[in-house]
Amino acid sequence: MHLSAAAADSLPSRSVGPVESVGEEVPLVCPSCSKDNLPGSDFCEDCGAQLSPQADSGRVAVAVRELPLRTGHVLQSRYTITRLQNEGRYNAYAAQDAEGPVVSLIEDVGPRSPSQSNLSSAAETVKKLQHPALWRAYGGFDENGRSYLVGDVLPENNLTALSGKQPGRFSERAVQAMFLQLLHGLEHLHSQGFLHRSVFPSNIWLGVDGRVILAGLERLCSLANPPADFEVLEGFSPPEAYGMVGGKIDVRSDIYSIGACMYYALAGTVPSLEKREQFFSFPRLSTFNLEVDAMLEEIILKAVSKDPKLRFPTVGVMAQMLEGVNLTDMPLRDKSGLATTPMASVFASGTEAEAPAAGQSPPPPEDEATAATKVPLDIEVGRVTNVGMVREVNQDSLLALEWTAYERSVPTQGALLVVADGMGGEAEGDKASSLAIRALASYVLGQALPIKVGNETARLHPTVALERLGEMLINGLREANRTVNGYAQKDSTRRGMGSTVTAAVIDGSLLVIGHAGDTRAYIFRDTVEQITEDHSLVGKLVKMGQMTRDEALHSPQRSLIYRAVGTQEIIDIDVYHRLLKPGDWLLICCDGVWEYFTDNELTQIFQAGTSAQQVANELVNRCLARGADDNCTAIVVRLSAPVAV
C-alpha cells in the first residue's frame, strides 16, 4: 500500500495493541500485514504469513501490528518523518536527518520469528553490503519498542506501485534491465554468505534514472546455516518455505522469488493461495493475452520451478541467460493495443536512444545476412603492438584468432579480432586489457563452433546468423566485463580499472563488431569509413556538433571515457554489422594509432598497401616517427576471394 504524505499524516501515532475477538464473527487479522482473513485460515491471504489462531472457549487471539508513524514525528531527536513510502510488514519512511541529507528508515512493525534479531543489531551486518543494486544501510536503533534501519533515501516508487497489478505495464526490455541489476545484487549478497528471503515487489524500488534498488535486507540469514523457520510471502516464497518438496532453503529459494517477481512485472499477478493445488503452478503468459519473447518466458518459468533442482543453480547462471535474450524496445502487446508504464521508456535500452552514426548502414536483411555466412572470403591478418616513445608499460592487448573446421564434411570458418586498451594506471591497465581479451576469447570459442554445427539447444539461440553472432559478442563482452570488474572489486586500489575493447567476428562474408570505449574499427572500400563511435566526452561533443574532429584530437579531455569494460557492474555494448566483399580492408586499433591519422591519409595507406602486415607496420611506424606518446596497437585485415583449387 503506497500512501501520500497527507494520508500518512492522518494515521494515529500509536497502535491499538493486541485484542481478542469472539468466535467466527470477527476476521482473523494477520500479525504481519494486518490483512483480514477468514477465521480458521492457515495462511494470510495477502502476504502469506502463517496464522496461529489459539482456541480458548470459542475465542480467537489476533494481533494488530503497529501503525505507521505520522509525518513530523521525530526519532532519536534527529530524524523527522517527511513521508510514508511503504506500509506493510516493514514500514518505509523518508526522513530529514538533522545532521545530513534525507534518508530512508525501515521499521520492523511485526512479530519476529526466532531466527530474526532486531533491526538495530542487524544493521551491523547489513551495512557491510556494498552494491549499487542493494539498499545501502549504515545504522540502526531501537526506540519505544520499535526497531529501525537507517540508510540512503529510497526512490519514489516500488514495483508494486508502478505495476498497478495490470499485465503489460512494463516492456520486456524494462524487465530484462531491472532484473539484471537485481540478479547482480543478489549474486553479491550470496557471495558474502547471505540469503535474502524477501525478494518481493514492494522491496524492489525503481528510480527514474533506471536504477533498481533491492530493499528487505532486514530478513537476511546465513547461507551456510539457514533457519528452519521461514516467514512466507504469498506467491513469492518458494515451496520449500512451506515445508513442501523437501530440502532446506538455499540460493535457489531467492531465484524462485526473483522469477516470481519477473512474472509479476509482466503479468501483474502471481498464483494465489485460493487454490492450493495451483499455488506453485505459473500459467503461460499468453494466458494474459501477452506476446512475450519465448526465451524470456522460459527463463522465468525455469526460475519458478516447483522442484529446486529444476531451477538455475546460481543467480550468476540465470543472469547469463537473461543477458543473452535479444529483445526489441517495443512494449508488450495485448488485445487493447500497446500498454506501457512511464518506467518502460527509461528501461527500454538502459541508455538514452540515439540515432545511428553518420554513414552507419542498417543491419542487412535477414536472408542476405544468413546467406553471407555461406560465402567464404580469404582472410589475411596483420598485427602489431608497440609500447610507444613515452610509456614504460604497454597496456594494450590484441587478439587475432582464425579457425577452420570440417565436421561431417561441413566447413566452418571464422575469425575473432580484438584490440583492448587498458585503463587504471600502469599497475592495473595491462591486467584489465589482458583479462578482457582472455575472457572474451574463452566465451566466443566455447560458443561459435557448437552453435554453428547445432550442438547447442536451438531454442536458446537466435536462428538468424546476424542475431546469433551479435548475441555471442554481447555476451562475451559482458563476461569480460564481469571478469575485469570482479578483479577490480577485490581491492579498493583497483577501482576505476577497465579496458576499452573493439572486437570483430568474421563469419563467411558477414562482419559483426562489439564495441565499448574509444578503440576503433574502420573499413576501407574506395574510401575509409569509421564504423564504431567513440564512448568519450570529446566523441560525444563531436557528434553533437559542439567540437570539430581536429579540436577533439587536441583537447586535454580526449582521454575521458564514459564506457569501458570492467568499470561498472553492468555494461551496454554497441553492435555493428557489415557485409564484406573481396578487396575490403579492415582496421581495428587503439587511440594511440588513430589519433595520428586523418581519413584521407588512411585511405592513401590502404590504397598503396601490399599486404595486411605491411599496412599494420606502416601505421605503427608512422606513429613512432610522430612521437607516439601512447601505446600503438593495430590489427589489419585484407579480404579477398578464395582461390579455386
PDB file of N, CA and C in Angstrom, residues 13-14 66-84 91-100 103-109 119 139-151:
ATOM      1  N   SER A  13      -0.773   7.822  15.862  1.00  0.00           N
ATOM      2  CA  SER A  13       0.645   7.589  16.086  1.00  0.00           C
ATOM      3  C   SER A  13       0.899   6.373  16.957  1.00  0.00           C
ATOM      4  N   ARG A  14      -0.151   5.767  17.526  1.00  0.00           N
ATOM      5  CA  ARG A  14       0.049   4.618  18.397  1.00  0.00           C
ATOM      6  C   ARG A  14      -0.805   3.462  17.918  1.00  0.00           C
ATOM      7  N   GLU A  66       1.773  -2.552  14.730  1.00  0.00           N
ATOM      8  CA  GLU A  66       1.959  -1.131  14.968  1.00  0.00           C
ATOM      9  C   GLU A  66       1.592  -0.341  13.707  1.00  0.00           C
ATOM     10  N   LEU A  67       0.868   0.766  13.880  1.00  0.00           N
ATOM     11  CA  LEU A  67       0.520   1.621  12.757  1.00  0.00           C
ATOM     12  C   LEU A  67       1.704   2.529  12.415  1.00  0.00           C
ATOM     13  N   PRO A  68       1.757   3.030  11.169  1.00  0.00           N
ATOM     14  CA  PRO A  68       2.892   3.875  10.777  1.00  0.00           C
ATOM     15  C   PRO A  68       2.966   5.160  11.600  1.00  0.00           C
ATOM     16  N   LEU A  69       4.170   5.693  11.682  1.00  0.00           N
ATOM     17  CA  LEU A  69       4.376   6.970  12.350  1.00  0.00           C
ATOM     18  C   LEU A  69       3.812   8.101  11.486  1.00  0.00           C
ATOM     19  N   ARG A  70       3.424   9.181  12.155  1.00  0.00           N
ATOM     20  CA  ARG A  70       2.869  10.316  11.436  1.00  0.00           C
ATOM     21  C   ARG A  70       3.981  11.208  10.866  1.00  0.00           C
ATOM     22  N   THR A  71       3.622  11.957   9.845  1.00  0.00           N
ATOM     23  CA  THR A  71       4.531  12.979   9.335  1.00  0.00           C
ATOM     24  C   THR A  71       4.848  13.978  10.446  1.00  0.00           C
ATOM     25  N   GLY A  72       6.118  14.327  10.569  1.00  0.00           N
ATOM     26  CA  GLY A  72       6.552  15.251  11.602  1.00  0.00           C
ATOM     27  C   GLY A  72       7.064  14.579  12.856  1.00  0.00           C
ATOM     28  N   HIS A  73       6.825  13.257  12.973  1.00  0.00           N
ATOM     29  CA  HIS A  73       7.330  12.531  14.144  1.00  0.00           C
ATOM     30  C   HIS A  73       8.867  12.544  14.121  1.00  0.00           C
ATOM     31  N   VAL A  74       9.481  12.781  15.273  1.00  0.00           N
ATOM     32  CA  VAL A  74      10.943  12.866  15.365  1.00  0.00           C
ATOM     33  C   VAL A  74      11.469  11.664  16.128  1.00  0.00           C
ATOM     34  N   LEU A  75      12.473  11.013  15.561  1.00  0.00           N
ATOM     35  CA  LEU A  75      13.116   9.861  16.178  1.00  0.00           C
ATOM     36  C   LEU A  75      14.557  10.216  16.530  1.00  0.00           C
ATOM     37  N   GLN A  76      14.991   9.740  17.690  1.00  0.00           N
ATOM     38  CA  GLN A  76      16.370   9.952  18.135  1.00  0.00           C
ATOM     39  C   GLN A  76      16.744  11.429  18.206  1.00  0.00           C
ATOM     40  N   SER A  77      15.739  12.291  18.309  1.00  0.00           N
ATOM     41  CA  SER A  77      15.973  13.748  18.309  1.00  0.00           C
ATOM     42  C   SER A  77      16.754  14.179  17.072  1.00  0.00           C
ATOM     43  N   ARG A  78      16.590  13.424  15.985  1.00  0.00           N
ATOM     44  CA  ARG A  78      17.425  13.659  14.806  1.00  0.00           C
ATOM     45  C   ARG A  78      16.668  13.478  13.494  1.00  0.00           C
ATOM     46  N   TYR A  79      15.839  12.433  13.385  1.00  0.00           N
ATOM     47  CA  TYR A  79      15.189  12.101  12.124  1.00  0.00           C
ATOM     48  C   TYR A  79      13.721  12.535  12.167  1.00  0.00           C
ATOM     49  N   THR A  80      13.334  13.441  11.269  1.00  0.00           N
ATOM     50  CA  THR A  80      11.956  13.925  11.192  1.00  0.00           C
ATOM     51  C   THR A  80      11.262  13.269  10.010  1.00  0.00           C
ATOM     52  N   ILE A  81      10.189  12.499  10.282  1.00  0.00           N
ATOM     53  CA  ILE A  81       9.469  11.798   9.229  1.00  0.00           C
ATOM     54  C   ILE A  81       8.821  12.812   8.290  1.00  0.00           C
ATOM     55  N   THR A  82       9.101  12.690   6.992  1.00  0.00           N
ATOM     56  CA  THR A  82       8.514  13.590   5.994  1.00  0.00           C
ATOM     57  C   THR A  82       7.507  12.891   5.086  1.00  0.00           C
ATOM     58  N   ARG A  83       7.616  11.561   4.971  1.00  0.00           N
ATOM     59  CA  ARG A  83       6.709  10.856   4.066  1.00  0.00           C
ATOM     60  C   ARG A  83       6.729   9.369   4.368  1.00  0.00           C
ATOM     61  N   LEU A  84       5.549   8.750   4.299  1.00  0.00           N
ATOM     62  CA  LEU A  84       5.456   7.297   4.376  1.00  0.00           C
ATOM     63  C   LEU A  84       5.646   6.738   2.974  1.00  0.00           C
ATOM     64  N   ASN A  91       7.492  -0.967   7.567  1.00  0.00           N
ATOM     65  CA  ASN A  91       7.176   0.369   7.066  1.00  0.00           C
ATOM     66  C   ASN A  91       8.451   1.045   6.571  1.00  0.00           C
ATOM     67  N   ALA A  92       8.303   1.825   5.512  1.00  0.00           N
ATOM     68  CA  ALA A  92       9.431   2.601   4.998  1.00  0.00           C
ATOM     69  C   ALA A  92       9.054   4.078   5.023  1.00  0.00           C
ATOM     70  N   TYR A  93       9.955   4.894   5.553  1.00  0.00           N
ATOM     71  CA  TYR A  93       9.720   6.330   5.654  1.00  0.00           C
ATOM     72  C   TYR A  93      10.870   7.088   4.993  1.00  0.00           C
ATOM     73  N   ALA A  94      10.540   8.234   4.424  1.00  0.00           N
ATOM     74  CA  ALA A  94      11.564   9.229   4.098  1.00  0.00           C
ATOM     75  C   ALA A  94      11.656  10.161   5.298  1.00  0.00           C
ATOM     76  N   ALA A  95      12.863  10.528   5.685  1.00  0.00           N
ATOM     77  CA  ALA A  95      13.053  11.367   6.872  1.00  0.00           C
ATOM     78  C   ALA A  95      14.193  12.344   6.636  1.00  0.00           C
ATOM     79  N   GLN A  96      14.051  13.525   7.196  1.00  0.00           N
ATOM     80  CA  GLN A  96      15.108  14.517   7.132  1.00  0.00           C
ATOM     81  C   GLN A  96      16.057  14.312   8.307  1.00  0.00           C
ATOM     82  N   ASP A  97      17.314  14.069   7.979  1.00  0.00           N
ATOM     83  CA  ASP A  97      18.328  13.910   9.013  1.00  0.00           C
ATOM     84  C   ASP A  97      18.843  15.296   9.411  1.00  0.00           C
ATOM     85  N   ALA A  98      18.726  15.628  10.703  1.00  0.00           N
ATOM     86  CA  ALA A  98      19.178  16.937  11.170  1.00  0.00           C
ATOM     87  C   ALA A  98      20.669  17.126  10.970  1.00  0.00           C
ATOM     88  N   GLU A  99      21.400  16.006  10.793  1.00  0.00           N
ATOM     89  CA  GLU A  99      22.849  16.088  10.642  1.00  0.00           C
ATOM     90  C   GLU A  99      23.306  15.792   9.220  1.00  0.00           C
ATOM     91  N   GLY A 100      22.361  15.689   8.288  1.00  0.00           N
ATOM     92  CA  GLY A 100      22.762  15.356   6.931  1.00  0.00           C
ATOM     93  C   GLY A 100      21.587  15.385   5.968  1.00  0.00           C
ATOM     94  N   VAL A 103      17.086  10.728   4.366  1.00  0.00           N
ATOM     95  CA  VAL A 103      17.386   9.302   4.443  1.00  0.00           C
ATOM     96  C   VAL A 103      16.076   8.529   4.387  1.00  0.00           C
ATOM     97  N   SER A 104      16.187   7.215   4.308  1.00  0.00           N
ATOM     98  CA  SER A 104      15.031   6.344   4.462  1.00  0.00           C
ATOM     99  C   SER A 104      15.201   5.527   5.730  1.00  0.00           C
ATOM    100  N   LEU A 105      14.093   5.313   6.426  1.00  0.00           N
ATOM    101  CA  LEU A 105      14.065   4.479   7.620  1.00  0.00           C
ATOM    102  C   LEU A 105      13.184   3.270   7.334  1.00  0.00           C
ATOM    103  N   ILE A 106      13.685   2.090   7.645  1.00  0.00           N
ATOM    104  CA  ILE A 106      12.899   0.863   7.547  1.00  0.00           C
ATOM    105  C   ILE A 106      12.535   0.451   8.965  1.00  0.00           C
ATOM    106  N   GLU A 107      11.229   0.291   9.219  1.00  0.00           N
ATOM    107  CA  GLU A 107      10.752  -0.016  10.563  1.00  0.00           C
ATOM    108  C   GLU A 107      10.177  -1.418  10.616  1.00  0.00           C
ATOM    109  N   ASP A 108      10.620  -2.202  11.584  1.00  0.00           N
ATOM    110  CA  ASP A 108      10.081  -3.534  11.824  1.00  0.00           C
ATOM    111  C   ASP A 108       8.835  -3.378  12.685  1.00  0.00           C
ATOM    112  N   VAL A 109       7.652  -3.699  12.116  1.00  0.00           N
ATOM    113  CA  VAL A 109       6.404  -3.481  12.854  1.00  0.00           C
ATOM    114  C   VAL A 109       5.659  -4.774  13.163  1.00  0.00           C
ATOM    115  N   LEU A 119      16.290  -4.930  14.321  1.00  0.00           N
ATOM    116  CA  LEU A 119      16.970  -4.291  13.201  1.00  0.00           C
ATOM    117  C   LEU A 119      18.232  -3.556  13.614  1.00  0.00           C
ATOM    118  N   GLY A 139      23.205   2.143   9.640  1.00  0.00           N
ATOM    119  CA  GLY A 139      22.972   2.243  11.074  1.00  0.00           C
ATOM    120  C   GLY A 139      21.612   1.711  11.452  1.00  0.00           C
ATOM    121  N   GLY A 140      21.373   1.635  12.732  1.00  0.00           N
ATOM    122  CA  GLY A 140      20.091   1.169  13.222  1.00  0.00           C
ATOM    123  C   GLY A 140      19.916   1.564  14.675  1.00  0.00           C
ATOM    124  N   PHE A 141      18.666   1.586  15.128  1.00  0.00           N
ATOM    125  CA  PHE A 141      18.410   1.938  16.518  1.00  0.00           C
ATOM    126  C   PHE A 141      17.038   1.419  16.938  1.00  0.00           C
ATOM    127  N   ASP A 142      16.820   1.351  18.247  1.00  0.00           N
ATOM    128  CA  ASP A 142      15.535   0.993  18.837  1.00  0.00           C
ATOM    129  C   ASP A 142      14.994   2.206  19.575  1.00  0.00           C
ATOM    130  N   GLU A 143      13.677   2.407  19.486  1.00  0.00           N
ATOM    131  CA  GLU A 143      13.056   3.494  20.235  1.00  0.00           C
ATOM    132  C   GLU A 143      11.596   3.146  20.505  1.00  0.00           C
ATOM    133  N   ASN A 144      11.197   3.267  21.773  1.00  0.00           N
ATOM    134  CA  ASN A 144       9.818   2.987  22.193  1.00  0.00           C
ATOM    135  C   ASN A 144       9.341   1.617  21.739  1.00  0.00           C
ATOM    136  N   GLY A 145      10.244   0.633  21.836  1.00  0.00           N
ATOM    137  CA  GLY A 145       9.869  -0.731  21.494  1.00  0.00           C
ATOM    138  C   GLY A 145       9.799  -1.015  20.012  1.00  0.00           C
ATOM    139  N   ARG A 146      10.200  -0.053  19.194  1.00  0.00           N
ATOM    140  CA  ARG A 146      10.174  -0.249  17.748  1.00  0.00           C
ATOM    141  C   ARG A 146      11.610  -0.172  17.229  1.00  0.00           C
ATOM    142  N   SER A 147      11.872  -0.880  16.137  1.00  0.00           N
ATOM    143  CA  SER A 147      13.236  -1.063  15.662  1.00  0.00           C
ATOM    144  C   SER A 147      13.368  -0.510  14.249  1.00  0.00           C
ATOM    145  N   TYR A 148      14.507   0.158  13.960  1.00  0.00           N
ATOM    146  CA  TYR A 148      14.671   0.859  12.694  1.00  0.00           C
ATOM    147  C   TYR A 148      16.061   0.612  12.090  1.00  0.00           C
ATOM    148  N   LEU A 149      16.093   0.581  10.735  1.00  0.00           N
ATOM    149  CA  LEU A 149      17.332   0.668   9.969  1.00  0.00           C
ATOM    150  C   LEU A 149      17.364   2.039   9.305  1.00  0.00           C
ATOM    151  N   VAL A 150      18.548   2.615   9.171  1.00  0.00           N
ATOM    152  CA  VAL A 150      18.721   3.916   8.528  1.00  0.00           C
ATOM    153  C   VAL A 150      19.634   3.733   7.322  1.00  0.00           C
ATOM    154  N   GLY A 151      19.246   4.329   6.193  1.00  0.00           N
ATOM    155  CA  GLY A 151      20.085   4.202   5.005  1.00  0.00           C
ATOM    156  C   GLY A 151      19.747   5.238   3.954  1.00  0.00           C
TER     157      GLY A 151
END
